[in-house]
Amino acid sequence: MLQRPRRNRKSEVIRQMVQETHIGAANLIFPLFIVDGKNKKTEVASMPGIYRYSVDNLLHEVEACAKLGLMSFDLFPNIDDSLKDKYATESHRDGSLYLRAISEVKKHFPEVCVVTDVAMDPYSSDGHDGLVENGEILNDETLEILGKMALAHAHAGADIIAPSDMMDGRVGYIRKVLDEHKFTHVSIMSYTAKYASAFYGPFRDALNSAPKHGDKKTYQMNPANQQEALIEARLDEHEGADFLMVKPALAYLDVIKLIKDNTDLPVAAYNVSGEYAMVKASAQRGWLDERRTTVEVLTSIRRAGATAILTYHAKEVLEKGWI
């Protein structure tokens, strides 16, 4: 035999020499949950090791992560039900929890990258990503609200705006609003292919943001569809997106690869709460080796073509030296 591939696997040094896919801190974005109040840090029951932080403790967490080389964060607010309304007005109110959190992180750590979530569901009394009228999610009427939200985030200091709502035309609308207000430097990371997935349960638990009625299937994508993701990707790229995102990640590696092969933009992927919780639950029961499983999951997402991975494993893999 002239070809013996095992020769390149015979030692750890050689295996590392020929390794094709690498993960580092620069590839990771850490999602962080925020609650109102002071000195609060409460664990999300369905996401072991993940917490909701008051702004003061959020700053401590960002500082700890930055010392590990983890410099990118996506912030998500847990809003009290009393502040929610049909038009999600709390999402762009001066002095709101979310805007204070963005501002404080950038004030104390100007060097970090703050990604912000643009969608109505954390602030909506209906729990949907769009404006609800007579049970219907209104697309174009929602864009104005998303524009106000994105502009408020930019004023607060956001580096990257990440619309996660899946309304048609929202990337172009937000880009126009930002540019008109001289925020041409603020990037857009579009949730390009966000699927109507069963893997979001723990996230909605963390934010108390589940729909009060119906589901999200009229705006989030059908898990059975792949080519539809290309339609969304081409539209978002044309409308001015700087990053294209696939969510979830692990169950949609083929979609990550498809989009990566059809764009010159960087592709992000969201390793979502349900994917995280599966690994944690299995590891706690001794069914899986947590370190090997976690690294394998993240490597598979990178291998599929993701430049950036939003993952709840981000701090832990660096803290424990797994990558």
PDB file of C-alpha atoms in Angstrom:
ATOM      1  CA  MET A   1       0.000   0.000   0.000  1.00  0.00           C
ATOM      2  CA  LEU A   2       1.463   3.328  -1.069  1.00  0.00           C
ATOM      3  CA  GLN A   3      -1.156   5.346   0.824  1.00  0.00           C
ATOM      4  CA  ARG A   4      -1.470   4.755   4.555  1.00  0.00           C
ATOM      5  CA  PRO A   5      -3.472   7.640   6.082  1.00  0.00           C
ATOM      6  CA  ARG A   6      -2.783   6.278   9.572  1.00  0.00           C
ATOM      7  CA  ARG A   7       0.813   7.482   9.279  1.00  0.00           C
ATOM      8  CA  ASN A   8      -0.500  11.018   9.829  1.00  0.00           C
ATOM      9  CA  ARG A   9      -2.322   9.902  12.982  1.00  0.00           C
ATOM     10  CA  LYS A  10       0.496   8.017  14.699  1.00  0.00           C
ATOM     11  CA  SER A  11       1.388  10.625  17.332  1.00  0.00           C
ATOM     12  CA  GLU A  12      -0.210  13.600  19.065  1.00  0.00           C
ATOM     13  CA  VAL A  13       2.373  15.957  17.560  1.00  0.00           C
ATOM     14  CA  ILE A  14       1.608  14.819  14.019  1.00  0.00           C
ATOM     15  CA  ARG A  15      -2.147  14.807  14.628  1.00  0.00           C
ATOM     16  CA  GLN A  16      -1.953  18.429  15.746  1.00  0.00           C
ATOM     17  CA  MET A  17       0.316  19.287  12.809  1.00  0.00           C
ATOM     18  CA  VAL A  18      -2.258  18.141  10.235  1.00  0.00           C
ATOM     19  CA  GLN A  19      -5.379  19.276  12.121  1.00  0.00           C
ATOM     20  CA  GLU A  20      -7.640  21.124   9.700  1.00  0.00           C
ATOM     21  CA  THR A  21     -10.080  22.873  12.023  1.00  0.00           C
ATOM     22  CA  HIS A  22      -9.119  25.034  15.009  1.00  0.00           C
ATOM     23  CA  ILE A  23     -11.152  26.890  17.629  1.00  0.00           C
ATOM     24  CA  GLY A  24      -9.931  29.820  19.678  1.00  0.00           C
ATOM     25  CA  ALA A  25     -11.363  32.487  21.940  1.00  0.00           C
ATOM     26  CA  ALA A  26     -11.680  34.835  18.963  1.00  0.00           C
ATOM     27  CA  ASN A  27     -14.238  32.487  17.380  1.00  0.00           C
ATOM     28  CA  LEU A  28     -16.552  32.496  20.409  1.00  0.00           C
ATOM     29  CA  ILE A  29     -19.391  34.818  21.433  1.00  0.00           C
ATOM     30  CA  PHE A  30     -20.776  34.334  24.939  1.00  0.00           C
ATOM     31  CA  PRO A  31     -24.547  34.921  25.427  1.00  0.00           C
ATOM     32  CA  LEU A  32     -25.291  36.553  28.780  1.00  0.00           C
ATOM     33  CA  PHE A  33     -28.665  37.018  30.494  1.00  0.00           C
ATOM     34  CA  ILE A  34     -29.500  40.202  32.409  1.00  0.00           C
ATOM     35  CA  VAL A  35     -32.024  40.895  35.187  1.00  0.00           C
ATOM     36  CA  ASP A  36     -32.913  44.076  37.023  1.00  0.00           C
ATOM     37  CA  GLY A  37     -31.736  44.750  40.559  1.00  0.00           C
ATOM     38  CA  LYS A  38     -28.399  44.630  42.358  1.00  0.00           C
ATOM     39  CA  ASN A  39     -26.019  41.826  43.350  1.00  0.00           C
ATOM     40  CA  LYS A  40     -28.111  39.195  41.584  1.00  0.00           C
ATOM     41  CA  LYS A  41     -26.786  35.980  40.087  1.00  0.00           C
ATOM     42  CA  THR A  42     -29.382  33.249  39.665  1.00  0.00           C
ATOM     43  CA  GLU A  43     -28.788  30.003  37.812  1.00  0.00           C
ATOM     44  CA  VAL A  44     -31.071  29.033  34.933  1.00  0.00           C
ATOM     45  CA  ALA A  45     -32.525  25.705  36.080  1.00  0.00           C
ATOM     46  CA  SER A  46     -32.505  24.137  32.620  1.00  0.00           C
ATOM     47  CA  MET A  47     -28.992  25.425  31.782  1.00  0.00           C
ATOM     48  CA  PRO A  48     -26.524  24.311  34.480  1.00  0.00           C
ATOM     49  CA  GLY A  49     -23.655  26.784  34.860  1.00  0.00           C
ATOM     50  CA  ILE A  50     -25.519  29.630  33.133  1.00  0.00           C
ATOM     51  CA  TYR A  51     -26.836  32.560  35.169  1.00  0.00           C
ATOM     52  CA  ARG A  52     -28.983  35.671  35.014  1.00  0.00           C
ATOM     53  CA  TYR A  53     -26.927  38.678  36.172  1.00  0.00           C
ATOM     54  CA  SER A  54     -27.840  42.087  37.500  1.00  0.00           C
ATOM     55  CA  VAL A  55     -25.774  44.761  35.752  1.00  0.00           C
ATOM     56  CA  ASP A  56     -23.207  45.036  38.553  1.00  0.00           C
ATOM     57  CA  ASN A  57     -22.519  41.282  38.437  1.00  0.00           C
ATOM     58  CA  LEU A  58     -22.654  41.323  34.648  1.00  0.00           C
ATOM     59  CA  LEU A  59     -19.608  43.603  34.729  1.00  0.00           C
ATOM     60  CA  HIS A  60     -17.761  41.142  36.971  1.00  0.00           C
ATOM     61  CA  GLU A  61     -18.566  38.318  34.557  1.00  0.00           C
ATOM     62  CA  VAL A  62     -17.395  40.272  31.514  1.00  0.00           C
ATOM     63  CA  GLU A  63     -14.172  41.117  33.323  1.00  0.00           C
ATOM     64  CA  ALA A  64     -13.557  37.454  34.199  1.00  0.00           C
ATOM     65  CA  CYS A  65     -14.192  36.410  30.616  1.00  0.00           C
ATOM     66  CA  ALA A  66     -11.931  39.099  29.192  1.00  0.00           C
ATOM     67  CA  LYS A  67      -9.065  37.801  31.347  1.00  0.00           C
ATOM     68  CA  LEU A  68      -9.516  34.458  29.563  1.00  0.00           C
ATOM     69  CA  GLY A  69      -9.356  36.162  26.158  1.00  0.00           C
ATOM     70  CA  LEU A  70     -13.129  35.925  25.598  1.00  0.00           C
ATOM     71  CA  MET A  71     -13.998  39.358  24.236  1.00  0.00           C
ATOM     72  CA  SER A  72     -17.398  39.081  22.508  1.00  0.00           C
ATOM     73  CA  PHE A  73     -20.755  39.002  24.290  1.00  0.00           C
ATOM     74  CA  ASP A  74     -24.385  38.820  23.200  1.00  0.00           C
ATOM     75  CA  LEU A  75     -26.722  40.325  25.802  1.00  0.00           C
ATOM     76  CA  PHE A  76     -30.302  39.190  26.460  1.00  0.00           C
ATOM     77  CA  PRO A  77     -32.709  40.832  28.954  1.00  0.00           C
ATOM     78  CA  ASN A  78     -35.144  39.177  31.336  1.00  0.00           C
ATOM     79  CA  ILE A  79     -37.888  41.784  31.570  1.00  0.00           C
ATOM     80  CA  ASP A  80     -40.525  41.929  34.299  1.00  0.00           C
ATOM     81  CA  ASP A  81     -44.012  41.224  32.955  1.00  0.00           C
ATOM     82  CA  SER A  82     -45.243  44.573  34.288  1.00  0.00           C
ATOM     83  CA  LEU A  83     -42.976  46.344  31.742  1.00  0.00           C
ATOM     84  CA  LYS A  84     -44.208  44.388  28.733  1.00  0.00           C
ATOM     85  CA  ASP A  85     -46.773  45.729  26.313  1.00  0.00           C
ATOM     86  CA  LYS A  86     -48.102  45.108  22.837  1.00  0.00           C
ATOM     87  CA  TYR A  87     -45.615  47.512  21.194  1.00  0.00           C
ATOM     88  CA  ALA A  88     -42.515  46.480  23.194  1.00  0.00           C
ATOM     89  CA  THR A  89     -41.936  50.096  24.205  1.00  0.00           C
ATOM     90  CA  GLU A  90     -39.537  49.038  26.983  1.00  0.00           C
ATOM     91  CA  SER A  91     -37.136  47.874  24.255  1.00  0.00           C
ATOM     92  CA  HIS A  92     -36.176  51.449  23.364  1.00  0.00           C
ATOM     93  CA  ARG A  93     -37.056  53.420  26.509  1.00  0.00           C
ATOM     94  CA  ASP A  94     -34.249  55.646  27.801  1.00  0.00           C
ATOM     95  CA  GLY A  95     -32.862  54.194  31.012  1.00  0.00           C
ATOM     96  CA  SER A  96     -34.225  50.704  30.450  1.00  0.00           C
ATOM     97  CA  LEU A  97     -32.390  47.691  31.879  1.00  0.00           C
ATOM     98  CA  TYR A  98     -31.049  46.580  28.506  1.00  0.00           C
ATOM     99  CA  LEU A  99     -29.770  49.977  27.401  1.00  0.00           C
ATOM    100  CA  ARG A 100     -28.123  50.505  30.793  1.00  0.00           C
ATOM    101  CA  ALA A 101     -26.420  47.129  30.511  1.00  0.00           C
ATOM    102  CA  ILE A 102     -25.019  47.883  27.045  1.00  0.00           C
ATOM    103  CA  SER A 103     -23.815  51.302  28.153  1.00  0.00           C
ATOM    104  CA  GLU A 104     -22.177  50.031  31.346  1.00  0.00           C
ATOM    105  CA  VAL A 105     -20.334  47.202  29.612  1.00  0.00           C
ATOM    106  CA  LYS A 106     -18.948  49.552  26.949  1.00  0.00           C
ATOM    107  CA  LYS A 107     -18.099  52.202  29.549  1.00  0.00           C
ATOM    108  CA  HIS A 108     -16.037  49.791  31.680  1.00  0.00           C
ATOM    109  CA  PHE A 109     -14.735  47.567  28.883  1.00  0.00           C
ATOM    110  CA  PRO A 110     -14.592  49.622  25.678  1.00  0.00           C
ATOM    111  CA  GLU A 111     -12.344  47.012  24.063  1.00  0.00           C
ATOM    112  CA  VAL A 112     -14.943  44.204  24.149  1.00  0.00           C
ATOM    113  CA  CYS A 113     -17.473  43.557  21.394  1.00  0.00           C
ATOM    114  CA  VAL A 114     -21.111  43.896  22.451  1.00  0.00           C
ATOM    115  CA  VAL A 115     -23.692  42.169  20.280  1.00  0.00           C
ATOM    116  CA  THR A 116     -27.313  43.134  20.926  1.00  0.00           C
ATOM    117  CA  ASP A 117     -30.512  41.223  20.256  1.00  0.00           C
ATOM    118  CA  VAL A 118     -33.177  43.017  18.245  1.00  0.00           C
ATOM    119  CA  ALA A 119     -36.574  41.336  18.570  1.00  0.00           C
ATOM    120  CA  MET A 120     -39.810  42.160  20.314  1.00  0.00           C
ATOM    121  CA  ASP A 121     -40.363  38.915  22.216  1.00  0.00           C
ATOM    122  CA  PRO A 122     -38.530  39.748  25.497  1.00  0.00           C
ATOM    123  CA  TYR A 123     -40.561  42.965  25.795  1.00  0.00           C
ATOM    124  CA  SER A 124     -43.861  41.946  24.205  1.00  0.00           C
ATOM    125  CA  SER A 125     -46.944  41.116  26.231  1.00  0.00           C
ATOM    126  CA  ASP A 126     -47.746  38.646  23.439  1.00  0.00           C
ATOM    127  CA  GLY A 127     -44.317  36.984  23.578  1.00  0.00           C
ATOM    128  CA  HIS A 128     -43.890  37.175  19.816  1.00  0.00           C
ATOM    129  CA  ASP A 129     -41.092  38.647  17.702  1.00  0.00           C
ATOM    130  CA  GLY A 130     -43.544  40.858  15.838  1.00  0.00           C
ATOM    131  CA  LEU A 131     -46.568  43.061  16.419  1.00  0.00           C
ATOM    132  CA  VAL A 132     -49.713  40.973  16.893  1.00  0.00           C
ATOM    133  CA  GLU A 133     -53.113  42.047  15.565  1.00  0.00           C
ATOM    134  CA  ASN A 134     -56.074  39.652  15.668  1.00  0.00           C
ATOM    135  CA  GLY A 135     -53.717  36.703  16.024  1.00  0.00           C
ATOM    136  CA  GLU A 136     -51.595  37.698  12.998  1.00  0.00           C
ATOM    137  CA  ILE A 137     -47.936  38.737  13.151  1.00  0.00           C
ATOM    138  CA  LEU A 138     -47.688  41.992  11.198  1.00  0.00           C
ATOM    139  CA  ASN A 139     -44.449  42.222   9.250  1.00  0.00           C
ATOM    140  CA  ASP A 140     -44.092  45.783   7.973  1.00  0.00           C
ATOM    141  CA  GLU A 141     -45.567  47.403  11.074  1.00  0.00           C
ATOM    142  CA  THR A 142     -42.998  45.522  13.168  1.00  0.00           C
ATOM    143  CA  LEU A 143     -40.060  47.024  11.251  1.00  0.00           C
ATOM    144  CA  GLU A 144     -40.601  50.481  12.738  1.00  0.00           C
ATOM    145  CA  ILE A 145     -40.354  49.055  16.258  1.00  0.00           C
ATOM    146  CA  LEU A 146     -37.220  47.086  15.359  1.00  0.00           C
ATOM    147  CA  GLY A 147     -35.683  50.227  13.899  1.00  0.00           C
ATOM    148  CA  LYS A 148     -36.290  52.152  17.130  1.00  0.00           C
ATOM    149  CA  MET A 149     -34.771  49.302  19.115  1.00  0.00           C
ATOM    150  CA  ALA A 150     -31.667  49.063  16.907  1.00  0.00           C
ATOM    151  CA  LEU A 151     -31.131  52.820  17.044  1.00  0.00           C
ATOM    152  CA  ALA A 152     -31.400  52.815  20.844  1.00  0.00           C
ATOM    153  CA  HIS A 153     -28.817  50.008  21.014  1.00  0.00           C
ATOM    154  CA  ALA A 154     -26.453  51.931  18.765  1.00  0.00           C
ATOM    155  CA  HIS A 155     -26.779  55.048  20.932  1.00  0.00           C
ATOM    156  CA  ALA A 156     -26.004  52.904  23.991  1.00  0.00           C
ATOM    157  CA  GLY A 157     -22.769  51.669  22.401  1.00  0.00           C
ATOM    158  CA  ALA A 158     -23.579  48.386  20.627  1.00  0.00           C
ATOM    159  CA  ASP A 159     -20.891  47.161  18.247  1.00  0.00           C
ATOM    160  CA  ILE A 160     -23.066  44.650  16.389  1.00  0.00           C
ATOM    161  CA  ILE A 161     -26.847  44.683  16.039  1.00  0.00           C
ATOM    162  CA  ALA A 162     -28.319  41.186  15.704  1.00  0.00           C
ATOM    163  CA  PRO A 163     -31.951  41.138  14.507  1.00  0.00           C
ATOM    164  CA  SER A 164     -33.370  37.755  15.499  1.00  0.00           C
ATOM    165  CA  ASP A 165     -37.016  38.340  14.614  1.00  0.00           C
ATOM    166  CA  MET A 166     -37.111  36.902  11.054  1.00  0.00           C
ATOM    167  CA  MET A 167     -39.373  39.660   9.712  1.00  0.00           C
ATOM    168  CA  ASP A 168     -38.990  40.229   5.965  1.00  0.00           C
ATOM    169  CA  GLY A 169     -36.914  43.287   5.076  1.00  0.00           C
ATOM    170  CA  ARG A 170     -35.708  44.051   8.579  1.00  0.00           C
ATOM    171  CA  VAL A 171     -31.996  44.060   7.705  1.00  0.00           C
ATOM    172  CA  GLY A 172     -32.462  46.740   5.039  1.00  0.00           C
ATOM    173  CA  TYR A 173     -34.759  48.765   7.276  1.00  0.00           C
ATOM    174  CA  ILE A 174     -32.349  48.687  10.229  1.00  0.00           C
ATOM    175  CA  ARG A 175     -29.362  49.477   8.004  1.00  0.00           C
ATOM    176  CA  LYS A 176     -31.190  52.525   6.641  1.00  0.00           C
ATOM    177  CA  VAL A 177     -32.124  53.754  10.140  1.00  0.00           C
ATOM    178  CA  LEU A 178     -28.577  53.316  11.429  1.00  0.00           C
ATOM    179  CA  ASP A 179     -27.015  55.036   8.434  1.00  0.00           C
ATOM    180  CA  GLU A 180     -29.448  57.956   8.557  1.00  0.00           C
ATOM    181  CA  HIS A 181     -28.408  58.562  12.169  1.00  0.00           C
ATOM    182  CA  LYS A 182     -24.682  58.327  11.353  1.00  0.00           C
ATOM    183  CA  PHE A 183     -24.150  54.875  12.846  1.00  0.00           C
ATOM    184  CA  THR A 184     -22.534  53.593   9.676  1.00  0.00           C
ATOM    185  CA  HIS A 185     -19.854  51.885  11.800  1.00  0.00           C
ATOM    186  CA  VAL A 186     -22.353  49.648  13.613  1.00  0.00           C
ATOM    187  CA  SER A 187     -22.487  46.153  12.109  1.00  0.00           C
ATOM    188  CA  ILE A 188     -25.497  43.900  11.509  1.00  0.00           C
ATOM    189  CA  MET A 189     -25.305  40.191  12.307  1.00  0.00           C
ATOM    190  CA  SER A 190     -28.511  38.899  10.811  1.00  0.00           C
ATOM    191  CA  TYR A 191     -30.262  35.797  12.074  1.00  0.00           C
ATOM    192  CA  THR A 192     -30.509  34.695   8.460  1.00  0.00           C
ATOM    193  CA  ALA A 193     -31.750  31.134   8.852  1.00  0.00           C
ATOM    194  CA  LYS A 194     -33.514  30.908  12.204  1.00  0.00           C
ATOM    195  CA  TYR A 195     -35.544  27.750  12.366  1.00  0.00           C
ATOM    196  CA  ALA A 196     -38.765  27.034  14.266  1.00  0.00           C
ATOM    197  CA  SER A 197     -36.840  24.635  16.468  1.00  0.00           C
ATOM    198  CA  ALA A 198     -37.608  22.521  19.519  1.00  0.00           C
ATOM    199  CA  PHE A 199     -34.152  23.386  20.901  1.00  0.00           C
ATOM    200  CA  TYR A 200     -35.096  26.841  22.271  1.00  0.00           C
ATOM    201  CA  GLY A 201     -36.918  25.725  25.422  1.00  0.00           C
ATOM    202  CA  PRO A 202     -34.241  26.529  28.034  1.00  0.00           C
ATOM    203  CA  PHE A 203     -33.623  29.984  26.482  1.00  0.00           C
ATOM    204  CA  ARG A 204     -37.293  30.892  26.828  1.00  0.00           C
ATOM    205  CA  ASP A 205     -37.102  29.649  30.408  1.00  0.00           C
ATOM    206  CA  ALA A 206     -34.134  31.964  31.002  1.00  0.00           C
ATOM    207  CA  LEU A 207     -35.944  35.009  29.647  1.00  0.00           C
ATOM    208  CA  ASN A 208     -39.576  34.140  30.371  1.00  0.00           C
ATOM    209  CA  SER A 209     -40.274  35.007  26.738  1.00  0.00           C
ATOM    210  CA  ALA A 210     -42.377  32.147  25.381  1.00  0.00           C
ATOM    211  CA  PRO A 211     -45.336  33.110  23.149  1.00  0.00           C
ATOM    212  CA  LYS A 212     -48.537  33.634  25.096  1.00  0.00           C
ATOM    213  CA  HIS A 213     -50.482  32.034  22.253  1.00  0.00           C
ATOM    214  CA  GLY A 214     -49.749  30.259  18.996  1.00  0.00           C
ATOM    215  CA  ASP A 215     -46.226  29.536  17.786  1.00  0.00           C
ATOM    216  CA  LYS A 216     -43.529  31.168  15.645  1.00  0.00           C
ATOM    217  CA  LYS A 217     -43.904  29.055  12.521  1.00  0.00           C
ATOM    218  CA  THR A 218     -45.204  31.892  10.328  1.00  0.00           C
ATOM    219  CA  TYR A 219     -41.872  33.706  10.607  1.00  0.00           C
ATOM    220  CA  GLN A 220     -39.226  31.200  11.731  1.00  0.00           C
ATOM    221  CA  MET A 221     -38.134  28.676   9.116  1.00  0.00           C
ATOM    222  CA  ASN A 222     -39.387  25.128   8.599  1.00  0.00           C
ATOM    223  CA  PRO A 223     -36.714  22.692   9.910  1.00  0.00           C
ATOM    224  CA  ALA A 224     -37.266  20.554   6.798  1.00  0.00           C
ATOM    225  CA  ASN A 225     -36.056  23.296   4.425  1.00  0.00           C
ATOM    226  CA  GLN A 226     -32.520  23.925   3.239  1.00  0.00           C
ATOM    227  CA  GLN A 227     -32.723  25.867  -0.026  1.00  0.00           C
ATOM    228  CA  GLU A 228     -34.982  28.450   1.618  1.00  0.00           C
ATOM    229  CA  ALA A 229     -31.969  29.429   3.724  1.00  0.00           C
ATOM    230  CA  LEU A 230     -30.199  30.552   0.541  1.00  0.00           C
ATOM    231  CA  ILE A 231     -33.119  32.830  -0.321  1.00  0.00           C
ATOM    232  CA  GLU A 232     -32.857  34.432   3.116  1.00  0.00           C
ATOM    233  CA  ALA A 233     -29.066  34.684   2.873  1.00  0.00           C
ATOM    234  CA  ARG A 234     -29.140  36.426  -0.507  1.00  0.00           C
ATOM    235  CA  LEU A 235     -31.756  38.893   0.714  1.00  0.00           C
ATOM    236  CA  ASP A 236     -29.847  39.718   3.906  1.00  0.00           C
ATOM    237  CA  GLU A 237     -26.584  40.159   2.030  1.00  0.00           C
ATOM    238  CA  HIS A 238     -28.273  42.438  -0.505  1.00  0.00           C
ATOM    239  CA  GLU A 239     -29.868  44.472   2.319  1.00  0.00           C
ATOM    240  CA  GLY A 240     -26.530  45.158   3.990  1.00  0.00           C
ATOM    241  CA  ALA A 241     -25.844  42.419   6.551  1.00  0.00           C
ATOM    242  CA  ASP A 242     -22.223  42.090   7.702  1.00  0.00           C
ATOM    243  CA  PHE A 243     -22.631  38.570   9.134  1.00  0.00           C
ATOM    244  CA  LEU A 244     -25.093  35.797   8.296  1.00  0.00           C
ATOM    245  CA  MET A 245     -26.207  33.540  11.153  1.00  0.00           C
ATOM    246  CA  VAL A 246     -27.717  30.061  11.325  1.00  0.00           C
ATOM    247  CA  LYS A 247     -29.727  29.072  14.410  1.00  0.00           C
ATOM    248  CA  PRO A 248     -29.670  26.403  15.827  1.00  0.00           C
ATOM    249  CA  ALA A 249     -26.208  25.121  14.909  1.00  0.00           C
ATOM    250  CA  LEU A 250     -25.725  21.461  15.721  1.00  0.00           C
ATOM    251  CA  ALA A 251     -28.887  20.217  14.010  1.00  0.00           C
ATOM    252  CA  TYR A 252     -28.239  22.500  11.000  1.00  0.00           C
ATOM    253  CA  LEU A 253     -24.596  21.903  10.089  1.00  0.00           C
ATOM    254  CA  ASP A 254     -25.660  21.317   6.477  1.00  0.00           C
ATOM    255  CA  VAL A 255     -27.250  24.782   6.373  1.00  0.00           C
ATOM    256  CA  ILE A 256     -24.109  26.400   7.786  1.00  0.00           C
ATOM    257  CA  LYS A 257     -22.085  24.679   5.066  1.00  0.00           C
ATOM    258  CA  LEU A 258     -24.570  25.640   2.348  1.00  0.00           C
ATOM    259  CA  ILE A 259     -24.533  29.323   3.280  1.00  0.00           C
ATOM    260  CA  LYS A 260     -20.761  29.363   3.740  1.00  0.00           C
ATOM    261  CA  ASP A 261     -20.322  27.951   0.229  1.00  0.00           C
ATOM    262  CA  ASN A 262     -22.561  30.660  -1.232  1.00  0.00           C
ATOM    263  CA  THR A 263     -21.369  33.880   0.414  1.00  0.00           C
ATOM    264  CA  ASP A 264     -18.191  35.841   0.988  1.00  0.00           C
ATOM    265  CA  LEU A 265     -19.553  37.190   4.282  1.00  0.00           C
ATOM    266  CA  PRO A 266     -18.534  35.620   7.607  1.00  0.00           C
ATOM    267  CA  VAL A 267     -21.046  33.061   8.849  1.00  0.00           C
ATOM    268  CA  ALA A 268     -22.050  32.802  12.499  1.00  0.00           C
ATOM    269  CA  ALA A 269     -23.883  29.928  14.165  1.00  0.00           C
ATOM    270  CA  TYR A 270     -25.824  29.828  17.431  1.00  0.00           C
ATOM    271  CA  ASN A 271     -25.148  26.714  19.513  1.00  0.00           C
ATOM    272  CA  VAL A 272     -28.467  27.122  21.285  1.00  0.00           C
ATOM    273  CA  SER A 273     -29.715  26.461  24.802  1.00  0.00           C
ATOM    274  CA  GLY A 274     -31.253  23.054  24.076  1.00  0.00           C
ATOM    275  CA  GLU A 275     -28.035  21.836  22.475  1.00  0.00           C
ATOM    276  CA  TYR A 276     -26.111  23.037  25.532  1.00  0.00           C
ATOM    277  CA  ALA A 277     -28.599  21.488  27.960  1.00  0.00           C
ATOM    278  CA  MET A 278     -28.405  18.076  26.255  1.00  0.00           C
ATOM    279  CA  VAL A 279     -24.646  17.914  26.740  1.00  0.00           C
ATOM    280  CA  LYS A 280     -24.860  19.114  30.346  1.00  0.00           C
ATOM    281  CA  ALA A 281     -27.656  16.701  31.305  1.00  0.00           C
ATOM    282  CA  SER A 282     -25.901  13.727  29.723  1.00  0.00           C
ATOM    283  CA  ALA A 283     -22.585  14.613  31.345  1.00  0.00           C
ATOM    284  CA  GLN A 284     -24.218  14.958  34.774  1.00  0.00           C
ATOM    285  CA  ARG A 285     -25.548  11.409  34.413  1.00  0.00           C
ATOM    286  CA  GLY A 286     -22.183  10.069  33.308  1.00  0.00           C
ATOM    287  CA  TRP A 287     -23.470   9.154  29.858  1.00  0.00           C
ATOM    288  CA  LEU A 288     -20.978  11.356  27.981  1.00  0.00           C
ATOM    289  CA  ASP A 289     -17.472  12.691  28.519  1.00  0.00           C
ATOM    290  CA  GLU A 290     -18.287  16.395  28.814  1.00  0.00           C
ATOM    291  CA  ARG A 291     -14.933  17.760  27.675  1.00  0.00           C
ATOM    292  CA  ARG A 292     -14.675  15.560  24.586  1.00  0.00           C
ATOM    293  CA  THR A 293     -18.335  16.041  23.670  1.00  0.00           C
ATOM    294  CA  THR A 294     -18.227  19.834  24.032  1.00  0.00           C
ATOM    295  CA  VAL A 295     -15.071  20.199  21.963  1.00  0.00           C
ATOM    296  CA  GLU A 296     -16.464  17.840  19.328  1.00  0.00           C
ATOM    297  CA  VAL A 297     -19.676  19.866  19.092  1.00  0.00           C
ATOM    298  CA  LEU A 298     -17.832  23.174  18.696  1.00  0.00           C
ATOM    299  CA  THR A 299     -15.362  21.674  16.228  1.00  0.00           C
ATOM    300  CA  SER A 300     -18.199  20.347  14.082  1.00  0.00           C
ATOM    301  CA  ILE A 301     -19.747  23.819  13.905  1.00  0.00           C
ATOM    302  CA  ARG A 302     -16.415  25.378  12.915  1.00  0.00           C
ATOM    303  CA  ARG A 303     -15.762  22.592  10.421  1.00  0.00           C
ATOM    304  CA  ALA A 304     -19.127  23.236   8.776  1.00  0.00           C
ATOM    305  CA  GLY A 305     -18.011  26.813   8.081  1.00  0.00           C
ATOM    306  CA  ALA A 306     -18.907  29.011  11.047  1.00  0.00           C
ATOM    307  CA  THR A 307     -16.424  31.814  11.669  1.00  0.00           C
ATOM    308  CA  ALA A 308     -18.122  32.799  14.940  1.00  0.00           C
ATOM    309  CA  ILE A 309     -20.016  30.551  17.350  1.00  0.00           C
ATOM    310  CA  LEU A 310     -22.481  31.898  19.882  1.00  0.00           C
ATOM    311  CA  THR A 311     -22.287  29.295  22.631  1.00  0.00           C
ATOM    312  CA  TYR A 312     -22.984  28.909  26.344  1.00  0.00           C
ATOM    313  CA  HIS A 313     -19.867  26.726  26.528  1.00  0.00           C
ATOM    314  CA  ALA A 314     -17.632  29.719  25.663  1.00  0.00           C
ATOM    315  CA  LYS A 315     -16.309  30.630  29.098  1.00  0.00           C
ATOM    316  CA  GLU A 316     -16.045  27.076  30.369  1.00  0.00           C
ATOM    317  CA  VAL A 317     -13.950  25.721  27.484  1.00  0.00           C
ATOM    318  CA  LEU A 318     -11.428  28.528  27.992  1.00  0.00           C
ATOM    319  CA  GLU A 319     -11.477  28.426  31.783  1.00  0.00           C
ATOM    320  CA  LYS A 320     -10.835  24.679  31.810  1.00  0.00           C
ATOM    321  CA  GLY A 321      -8.330  24.760  28.960  1.00  0.00           C
ATOM    322  CA  TRP A 322     -10.404  22.497  26.722  1.00  0.00           C
ATOM    323  CA  ILE A 323      -9.472  24.447  23.597  1.00  0.00           C
TER     324      ILE A 323
END
